[in-house]
XYZ file of C-alpha atoms in Angstrom:
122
model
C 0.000 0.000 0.000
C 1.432 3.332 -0.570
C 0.049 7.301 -0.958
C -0.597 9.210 -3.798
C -0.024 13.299 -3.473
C -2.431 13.721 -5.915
C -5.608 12.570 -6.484
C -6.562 9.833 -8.691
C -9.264 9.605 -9.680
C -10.239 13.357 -8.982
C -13.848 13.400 -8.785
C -14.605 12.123 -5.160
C -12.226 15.428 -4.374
C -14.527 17.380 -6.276
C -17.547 16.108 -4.715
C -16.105 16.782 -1.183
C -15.469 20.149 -2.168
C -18.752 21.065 -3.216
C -20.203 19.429 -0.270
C -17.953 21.536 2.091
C -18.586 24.787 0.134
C -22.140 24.496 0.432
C -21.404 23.367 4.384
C -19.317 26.594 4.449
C -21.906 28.801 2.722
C -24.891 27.570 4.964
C -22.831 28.297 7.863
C -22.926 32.242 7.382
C -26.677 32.023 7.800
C -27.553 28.505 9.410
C -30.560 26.640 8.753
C -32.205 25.435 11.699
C -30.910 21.765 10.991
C -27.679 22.931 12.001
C -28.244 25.318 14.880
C -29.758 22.460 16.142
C -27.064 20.579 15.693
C -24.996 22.718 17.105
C -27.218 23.595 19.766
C -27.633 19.878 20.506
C -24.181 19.303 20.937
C -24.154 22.654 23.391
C -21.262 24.179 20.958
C -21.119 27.609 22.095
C -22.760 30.171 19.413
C -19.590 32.431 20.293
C -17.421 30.111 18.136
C -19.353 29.091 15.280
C -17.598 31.256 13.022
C -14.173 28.618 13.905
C -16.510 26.066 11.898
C -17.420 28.521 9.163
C -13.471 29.296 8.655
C -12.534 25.302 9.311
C -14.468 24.814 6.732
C -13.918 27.548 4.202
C -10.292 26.594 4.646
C -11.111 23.018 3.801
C -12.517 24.594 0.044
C -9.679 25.945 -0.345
C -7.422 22.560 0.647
C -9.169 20.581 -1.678
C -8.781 23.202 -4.264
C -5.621 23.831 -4.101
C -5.045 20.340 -3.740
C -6.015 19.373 -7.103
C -2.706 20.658 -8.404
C -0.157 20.917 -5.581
C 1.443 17.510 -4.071
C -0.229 16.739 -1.272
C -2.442 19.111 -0.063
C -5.636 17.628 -0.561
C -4.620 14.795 0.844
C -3.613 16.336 3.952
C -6.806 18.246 3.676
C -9.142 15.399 3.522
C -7.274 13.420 6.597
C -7.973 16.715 8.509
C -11.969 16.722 7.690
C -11.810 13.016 8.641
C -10.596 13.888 12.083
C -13.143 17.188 12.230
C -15.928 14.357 11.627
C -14.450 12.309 13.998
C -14.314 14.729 16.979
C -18.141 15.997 15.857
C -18.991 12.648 16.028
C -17.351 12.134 19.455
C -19.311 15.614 20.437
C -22.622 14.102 19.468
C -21.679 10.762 21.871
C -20.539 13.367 24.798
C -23.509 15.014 24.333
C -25.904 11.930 23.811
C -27.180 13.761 20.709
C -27.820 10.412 18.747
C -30.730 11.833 17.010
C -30.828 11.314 12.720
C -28.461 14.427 13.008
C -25.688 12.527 14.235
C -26.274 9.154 11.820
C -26.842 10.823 8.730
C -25.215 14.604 9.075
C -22.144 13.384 11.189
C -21.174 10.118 10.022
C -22.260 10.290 6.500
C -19.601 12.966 6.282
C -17.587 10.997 8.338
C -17.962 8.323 5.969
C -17.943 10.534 2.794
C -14.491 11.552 3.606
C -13.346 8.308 4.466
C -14.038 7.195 1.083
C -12.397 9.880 -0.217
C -9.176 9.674 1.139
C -9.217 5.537 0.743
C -10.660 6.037 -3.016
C -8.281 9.224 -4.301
C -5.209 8.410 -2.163
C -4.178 4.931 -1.450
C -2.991 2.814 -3.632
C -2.740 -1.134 -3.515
């Protein structure tokens, strides 16, 4: 097994990317699906704007990624661990609701794929 600092094939990139530029758009103004989310998980309104910019900067990764060694690599490990510790929010929270199983770990299992699909080779 071994890493590839590009992505091949390119498209599950792309399709992150437009899922987490919508995510980052919604978050300026967010539906009520995520403020109660966010709510739910008792995130403090004070530093929602860390998740807006988290994942703005992701965008921009994954962008940026598509030509430069390594970067959207990198970038899609680091939303895999920013699902991971929302998921582990939802558990510490006991927000299990459909939230949590579809919101949280599809993403969680979105990105998963990603990185597995775009980066490793066998």
């Amino acid at each position: 097994m071994t890493l590839s600092e590009l992505p091949s094939p390119v498209w599950p990139v792309l399709v992150l990317l437009v899922i987490q530029a919508g995510d980052a758009v919604m978050m300026v103004r967010p539906p009520k699906f995520i403020v109660g989310c966010l709510e739910g998980v008792r995130f403090p309104r004070d530093w929602w704007w860390v998740l807006t910019t988290a994942k703005a900067a992701s965008v921009v990764g994954l962008a940026v990624g598509l030509r430069v060694p390594g970067v959207a690599m990198t970038t899609t490990a680091a939303i895999v661990v920013y699902f991971l510790a929302a998921g582990a929010a939802h558990i510490r929270a006991r927000a299990l609701n459909s939230a949590f199983w579809v919101n949280c770990l599809g993403m969680l299992l979105l990105s998963l794929a990603v990185l597995v699909v775009s980066f490793v080779r066998w």
